[in-house]
PDB file of N, CA and C in Angstrom:
ATOM      1  N   UNK A   1      55.410 102.187  89.836  1.00 83.00           N
ATOM      2  CA  UNK A   1      55.565 101.360  88.678  1.00 83.00           C
ATOM      3  C   UNK A   1      56.444 102.098  87.659  1.00 83.00           C
ATOM      4  N   UNK A   2      57.326 101.434  86.949  1.00 88.00           N
ATOM      5  CA  UNK A   2      58.165 102.063  85.949  1.00 88.00           C
ATOM      6  C   UNK A   2      58.467 100.966  84.882  1.00 88.00           C
ATOM      7  N   UNK A   3      59.130 101.466  83.786  1.00 94.00           N
ATOM      8  CA  UNK A   3      59.529 100.585  82.754  1.00 94.00           C
ATOM      9  C   UNK A   3      61.068 100.513  82.618  1.00 94.00           C
ATOM     10  N   UNK A   4      61.564  99.340  82.314  1.00 96.00           N
ATOM     11  CA  UNK A   4      63.072  99.173  82.149  1.00 96.00           C
ATOM     12  C   UNK A   4      63.333  98.054  81.167  1.00 96.00           C
ATOM     13  N   UNK A   5      64.464  98.162  80.465  1.00 97.00           N
ATOM     14  CA  UNK A   5      64.805  97.124  79.557  1.00 97.00           C
ATOM     15  C   UNK A   5      65.309  95.906  80.340  1.00 97.00           C
ATOM     16  N   UNK A   6      65.107  94.772  79.700  1.00 96.00           N
ATOM     17  CA  UNK A   6      65.528  93.465  80.287  1.00 96.00           C
ATOM     18  C   UNK A   6      66.025  92.626  79.181  1.00 96.00           C
ATOM     19  N   UNK A   7      67.030  91.725  79.538  1.00 96.00           N
ATOM     20  CA  UNK A   7      67.663  90.807  78.574  1.00 96.00           C
ATOM     21  C   UNK A   7      66.784  89.528  78.489  1.00 96.00           C
ATOM     22  N   UNK A   8      66.444  89.166  77.324  1.00 96.00           N
ATOM     23  CA  UNK A   8      65.704  87.889  77.103  1.00 96.00           C
ATOM     24  C   UNK A   8      66.742  86.773  77.315  1.00 96.00           C
ATOM     25  N   UNK A   9      66.480  85.897  78.208  1.00 89.00           N
ATOM     26  CA  UNK A   9      67.417  84.830  78.556  1.00 89.00           C
ATOM     27  C   UNK A   9      67.798  83.964  77.349  1.00 89.00           C
ATOM     28  N   UNK A  10      69.103  83.794  77.167  1.00 92.00           N
ATOM     29  CA  UNK A  10      69.592  82.896  76.111  1.00 92.00           C
ATOM     30  C   UNK A  10      69.771  83.556  74.795  1.00 92.00           C
ATOM     31  N   UNK A  11      69.350  84.803  74.620  1.00 95.00           N
ATOM     32  CA  UNK A  11      69.456  85.509  73.330  1.00 95.00           C
ATOM     33  C   UNK A  11      70.684  86.419  73.163  1.00 95.00           C
ATOM     34  N   UNK A  12      71.042  87.063  74.249  1.00 95.00           N
ATOM     35  CA  UNK A  12      72.183  87.991  74.168  1.00 95.00           C
ATOM     36  C   UNK A  12      73.485  87.281  74.035  1.00 95.00           C
ATOM     37  N   UNK A  13      74.342  87.668  73.064  1.00 94.00           N
ATOM     38  CA  UNK A  13      75.617  87.092  72.845  1.00 94.00           C
ATOM     39  C   UNK A  13      76.735  88.015  73.227  1.00 94.00           C
ATOM     40  N   UNK A  14      76.378  89.172  73.784  1.00 94.00           N
ATOM     41  CA  UNK A  14      77.394  90.136  74.250  1.00 94.00           C
ATOM     42  C   UNK A  14      78.091  90.906  73.180  1.00 94.00           C
ATOM     43  N   UNK A  15      77.393  91.125  72.029  1.00 95.00           N
ATOM     44  CA  UNK A  15      78.016  91.867  70.911  1.00 95.00           C
ATOM     45  C   UNK A  15      78.252  93.295  71.278  1.00 95.00           C
ATOM     46  N   UNK A  16      77.436  93.876  72.182  1.00 95.00           N
ATOM     47  CA  UNK A  16      77.676  95.275  72.691  1.00 95.00           C
ATOM     48  C   UNK A  16      77.110  96.312  71.803  1.00 95.00           C
ATOM     49  N   UNK A  17      76.364  96.016  70.711  1.00 96.00           N
ATOM     50  CA  UNK A  17      75.852  97.025  69.813  1.00 96.00           C
ATOM     51  C   UNK A  17      74.914  98.011  70.563  1.00 96.00           C
ATOM     52  N   UNK A  18      74.198  97.514  71.534  1.00 97.00           N
ATOM     53  CA  UNK A  18      73.244  98.322  72.263  1.00 97.00           C
ATOM     54  C   UNK A  18      73.851  99.328  73.204  1.00 97.00           C
ATOM     55  N   UNK A  19      74.997  99.006  73.761  1.00 97.00           N
ATOM     56  CA  UNK A  19      75.585  99.841  74.833  1.00 97.00           C
ATOM     57  C   UNK A  19      75.797 101.307  74.435  1.00 97.00           C
ATOM     58  N   UNK A  20      76.367 101.611  73.319  1.00 96.00           N
ATOM     59  CA  UNK A  20      76.501 103.076  73.021  1.00 96.00           C
ATOM     60  C   UNK A  20      75.227 103.827  72.628  1.00 96.00           C
ATOM     61  N   UNK A  21      74.178 103.060  72.345  1.00 96.00           N
ATOM     62  CA  UNK A  21      72.893 103.670  72.010  1.00 96.00           C
ATOM     63  C   UNK A  21      72.174 104.221  73.282  1.00 96.00           C
ATOM     64  N   UNK A  22      72.591 103.810  74.448  1.00 97.00           N
ATOM     65  CA  UNK A  22      71.831 104.188  75.701  1.00 97.00           C
ATOM     66  C   UNK A  22      72.301 105.547  76.160  1.00 97.00           C
ATOM     67  N   UNK A  23      71.302 106.459  76.363  1.00 97.00           N
ATOM     68  CA  UNK A  23      71.611 107.808  76.821  1.00 97.00           C
ATOM     69  C   UNK A  23      71.872 107.934  78.321  1.00 97.00           C
ATOM     70  N   UNK A  24      71.581 106.857  79.080  1.00 97.00           N
ATOM     71  CA  UNK A  24      71.761 106.896  80.495  1.00 97.00           C
ATOM     72  C   UNK A  24      73.114 106.336  80.883  1.00 97.00           C
ATOM     73  N   UNK A  25      73.966 107.108  81.578  1.00 96.00           N
ATOM     74  CA  UNK A  25      75.217 106.609  81.950  1.00 96.00           C
ATOM     75  C   UNK A  25      75.217 105.340  82.806  1.00 96.00           C
ATOM     76  N   UNK A  26      75.962 104.361  82.390  1.00 96.00           N
ATOM     77  CA  UNK A  26      76.075 103.082  83.182  1.00 96.00           C
ATOM     78  C   UNK A  26      74.805 102.268  83.304  1.00 96.00           C
ATOM     79  N   UNK A  27      73.812 102.468  82.443  1.00 98.00           N
ATOM     80  CA  UNK A  27      72.591 101.726  82.489  1.00 98.00           C
ATOM     81  C   UNK A  27      72.818 100.321  81.939  1.00 98.00           C
ATOM     82  N   UNK A  28      73.696 100.297  80.846  1.00 97.00           N
ATOM     83  CA  UNK A  28      73.994  98.987  80.199  1.00 97.00           C
ATOM     84  C   UNK A  28      75.466  98.720  80.463  1.00 97.00           C
ATOM     85  N   UNK A  29      75.772  97.458  80.747  1.00 96.00           N
ATOM     86  CA  UNK A  29      77.204  97.123  80.975  1.00 96.00           C
ATOM     87  C   UNK A  29      77.439  95.768  80.243  1.00 96.00           C
ATOM     88  N   UNK A  30      78.580  95.777  79.562  1.00 94.00           N
ATOM     89  CA  UNK A  30      78.982  94.515  78.895  1.00 94.00           C
ATOM     90  C   UNK A  30      79.683  93.650  79.878  1.00 94.00           C
ATOM     91  N   UNK A  31      79.208  92.466  80.110  1.00 92.00           N
ATOM     92  CA  UNK A  31      79.736  91.520  81.080  1.00 92.00           C
ATOM     93  C   UNK A  31      80.719  90.612  80.327  1.00 92.00           C
ATOM     94  N   UNK A  32      81.944  90.404  80.944  1.00 92.00           N
ATOM     95  CA  UNK A  32      82.907  89.621  80.328  1.00 92.00           C
ATOM     96  C   UNK A  32      83.204  88.387  81.211  1.00 92.00           C
ATOM     97  N   UNK A  33      83.553  87.277  80.561  1.00 88.00           N
ATOM     98  CA  UNK A  33      83.910  86.074  81.244  1.00 88.00           C
ATOM     99  C   UNK A  33      85.163  85.586  80.598  1.00 88.00           C
ATOM    100  N   UNK A  34      86.218  85.422  81.333  1.00 90.00           N
ATOM    101  CA  UNK A  34      87.540  85.065  80.837  1.00 90.00           C
ATOM    102  C   UNK A  34      88.028  85.967  79.682  1.00 90.00           C
ATOM    103  N   UNK A  35      87.691  87.238  79.828  1.00 87.00           N
ATOM    104  CA  UNK A  35      88.123  88.254  78.845  1.00 87.00           C
ATOM    105  C   UNK A  35      87.240  88.332  77.567  1.00 87.00           C
ATOM    106  N   UNK A  36      86.231  87.496  77.465  1.00 89.00           N
ATOM    107  CA  UNK A  36      85.373  87.552  76.297  1.00 89.00           C
ATOM    108  C   UNK A  36      84.025  88.144  76.635  1.00 89.00           C
ATOM    109  N   UNK A  37      83.456  88.911  75.789  1.00 84.00           N
ATOM    110  CA  UNK A  37      82.117  89.444  75.975  1.00 84.00           C
ATOM    111  C   UNK A  37      81.109  88.296  76.104  1.00 84.00           C
ATOM    112  N   UNK A  38      80.293  88.361  77.099  1.00 91.00           N
ATOM    113  CA  UNK A  38      79.346  87.311  77.406  1.00 91.00           C
ATOM    114  C   UNK A  38      77.892  87.680  77.243  1.00 91.00           C
ATOM    115  N   UNK A  39      77.565  88.842  77.844  1.00 93.00           N
ATOM    116  CA  UNK A  39      76.191  89.312  77.770  1.00 93.00           C
ATOM    117  C   UNK A  39      76.090  90.756  78.287  1.00 93.00           C
ATOM    118  N   UNK A  40      74.929  91.331  78.173  1.00 95.00           N
ATOM    119  CA  UNK A  40      74.670  92.693  78.696  1.00 95.00           C
ATOM    120  C   UNK A  40      74.005  92.613  80.008  1.00 95.00           C
ATOM    121  N   UNK A  41      74.337  93.416  80.960  1.00 96.00           N
ATOM    122  CA  UNK A  41      73.674  93.606  82.247  1.00 96.00           C
ATOM    123  C   UNK A  41      73.024  94.996  82.252  1.00 96.00           C
ATOM    124  N   UNK A  42      71.783  95.042  82.579  1.00 97.00           N
ATOM    125  CA  UNK A  42      70.943  96.255  82.566  1.00 97.00           C
ATOM    126  C   UNK A  42      70.666  96.657  84.037  1.00 97.00           C
ATOM    127  N   UNK A  43      70.978  97.876  84.372  1.00 96.00           N
ATOM    128  CA  UNK A  43      70.665  98.345  85.704  1.00 96.00           C
ATOM    129  C   UNK A  43      69.192  98.905  85.739  1.00 96.00           C
ATOM    130  N   UNK A  44      68.226  98.208  86.409  1.00 90.00           N
ATOM    131  CA  UNK A  44      66.863  98.664  86.368  1.00 90.00           C
ATOM    132  C   UNK A  44      66.723 100.031  87.142  1.00 90.00           C
ATOM    133  N   UNK A  45      67.703 100.419  87.901  1.00 92.00           N
ATOM    134  CA  UNK A  45      67.634 101.733  88.652  1.00 92.00           C
ATOM    135  C   UNK A  45      68.032 102.839  87.721  1.00 92.00           C
ATOM    136  N   UNK A  46      68.902 102.519  86.720  1.00 96.00           N
ATOM    137  CA  UNK A  46      69.402 103.568  85.826  1.00 96.00           C
ATOM    138  C   UNK A  46      68.686 103.626  84.466  1.00 96.00           C
ATOM    139  N   UNK A  47      68.125 102.445  84.061  1.00 97.00           N
ATOM    140  CA  UNK A  47      67.397 102.390  82.800  1.00 97.00           C
ATOM    141  C   UNK A  47      66.088 103.201  82.896  1.00 97.00           C
ATOM    142  N   UNK A  48      65.821 104.014  81.949  1.00 96.00           N
ATOM    143  CA  UNK A  48      64.583 104.859  81.901  1.00 96.00           C
ATOM    144  C   UNK A  48      63.535 104.215  80.989  1.00 96.00           C
ATOM    145  N   UNK A  49      63.871 103.148  80.366  1.00 96.00           N
ATOM    146  CA  UNK A  49      62.908 102.416  79.498  1.00 96.00           C
ATOM    147  C   UNK A  49      62.590 103.134  78.188  1.00 96.00           C
ATOM    148  N   UNK A  50      63.556 103.822  77.674  1.00 97.00           N
ATOM    149  CA  UNK A  50      63.401 104.568  76.379  1.00 97.00           C
ATOM    150  C   UNK A  50      63.311 103.646  75.209  1.00 97.00           C
ATOM    151  N   UNK A  51      63.914 102.437  75.306  1.00 96.00           N
ATOM    152  CA  UNK A  51      63.894 101.478  74.195  1.00 96.00           C
ATOM    153  C   UNK A  51      64.909 101.625  73.131  1.00 96.00           C
ATOM    154  N   UNK A  52      65.864 102.609  73.207  1.00 97.00           N
ATOM    155  CA  UNK A  52      66.805 102.769  72.175  1.00 97.00           C
ATOM    156  C   UNK A  52      67.703 101.576  71.970  1.00 97.00           C
ATOM    157  N   UNK A  53      68.022 100.871  73.096  1.00 97.00           N
ATOM    158  CA  UNK A  53      68.794  99.651  73.012  1.00 97.00           C
ATOM    159  C   UNK A  53      68.122  98.553  72.250  1.00 97.00           C
ATOM    160  N   UNK A  54      66.859  98.480  72.446  1.00 97.00           N
ATOM    161  CA  UNK A  54      66.012  97.470  71.747  1.00 97.00           C
ATOM    162  C   UNK A  54      66.096  97.589  70.227  1.00 97.00           C
ATOM    163  N   UNK A  55      66.039  98.884  69.809  1.00 97.00           N
ATOM    164  CA  UNK A  55      66.064  99.126  68.298  1.00 97.00           C
ATOM    165  C   UNK A  55      67.430  98.718  67.734  1.00 97.00           C
ATOM    166  N   UNK A  56      68.461  98.766  68.476  1.00 97.00           N
ATOM    167  CA  UNK A  56      69.850  98.480  68.007  1.00 97.00           C
ATOM    168  C   UNK A  56      70.208  97.016  68.078  1.00 97.00           C
ATOM    169  N   UNK A  57      69.533  96.231  68.903  1.00 98.00           N
ATOM    170  CA  UNK A  57      69.953  94.851  69.112  1.00 98.00           C
ATOM    171  C   UNK A  57      69.645  93.939  67.862  1.00 98.00           C
ATOM    172  N   UNK A  58      70.748  93.401  67.307  1.00 97.00           N
ATOM    173  CA  UNK A  58      70.524  92.571  66.129  1.00 97.00           C
ATOM    174  C   UNK A  58      69.976  91.135  66.457  1.00 97.00           C
ATOM    175  N   UNK A  59      69.965  90.772  67.724  1.00 97.00           N
ATOM    176  CA  UNK A  59      69.571  89.461  68.132  1.00 97.00           C
ATOM    177  C   UNK A  59      68.173  89.451  68.716  1.00 97.00           C
ATOM    178  N   UNK A  60      67.466  90.609  68.732  1.00 97.00           N
ATOM    179  CA  UNK A  60      66.209  90.708  69.434  1.00 97.00           C
ATOM    180  C   UNK A  60      66.235  90.167  70.840  1.00 97.00           C
ATOM    181  N   UNK A  61      67.279  90.538  71.572  1.00 98.00           N
ATOM    182  CA  UNK A  61      67.580  89.989  72.892  1.00 98.00           C
ATOM    183  C   UNK A  61      67.124  90.862  74.023  1.00 98.00           C
ATOM    184  N   UNK A  62      66.483  92.019  73.728  1.00 98.00           N
ATOM    185  CA  UNK A  62      66.090  92.912  74.736  1.00 98.00           C
ATOM    186  C   UNK A  62      64.588  93.249  74.642  1.00 98.00           C
ATOM    187  N   UNK A  63      63.997  93.558  75.776  1.00 97.00           N
ATOM    188  CA  UNK A  63      62.599  93.866  75.826  1.00 97.00           C
ATOM    189  C   UNK A  63      62.316  94.890  76.986  1.00 97.00           C
ATOM    190  N   UNK A  64      61.221  95.634  76.882  1.00 96.00           N
ATOM    191  CA  UNK A  64      60.875  96.527  77.951  1.00 96.00           C
ATOM    192  C   UNK A  64      59.868  95.873  78.895  1.00 96.00           C
ATOM    193  N   UNK A  65      60.126  95.875  80.145  1.00 95.00           N
ATOM    194  CA  UNK A  65      59.227  95.281  81.060  1.00 95.00           C
ATOM    195  C   UNK A  65      58.665  96.320  82.085  1.00 95.00           C
ATOM    196  N   UNK A  66      57.474  96.181  82.501  1.00 91.00           N
ATOM    197  CA  UNK A  66      56.902  97.019  83.576  1.00 91.00           C
ATOM    198  C   UNK A  66      57.349  96.432  84.900  1.00 91.00           C
ATOM    199  N   UNK A  67      57.877  97.269  85.733  1.00 83.00           N
ATOM    200  CA  UNK A  67      58.393  96.803  87.029  1.00 83.00           C
ATOM    201  C   UNK A  67      57.521  97.315  88.153  1.00 83.00           C
TER     202      UNK A  67
END
């Protein structure tokens, strides 16, 4: 069992504020659709569940889940 960040469905607008806060390389990825930022994708294998991204998100779109 481990903890990892997860995107709350419908809340993430792809602003990307959380991405540079993550200390784990490639754990957060900004997904684009037609060249526009759409949402954040989180790798549960790379995310360590530290929660730094959650503190940075202005939309309260992220949460830590037990996996």
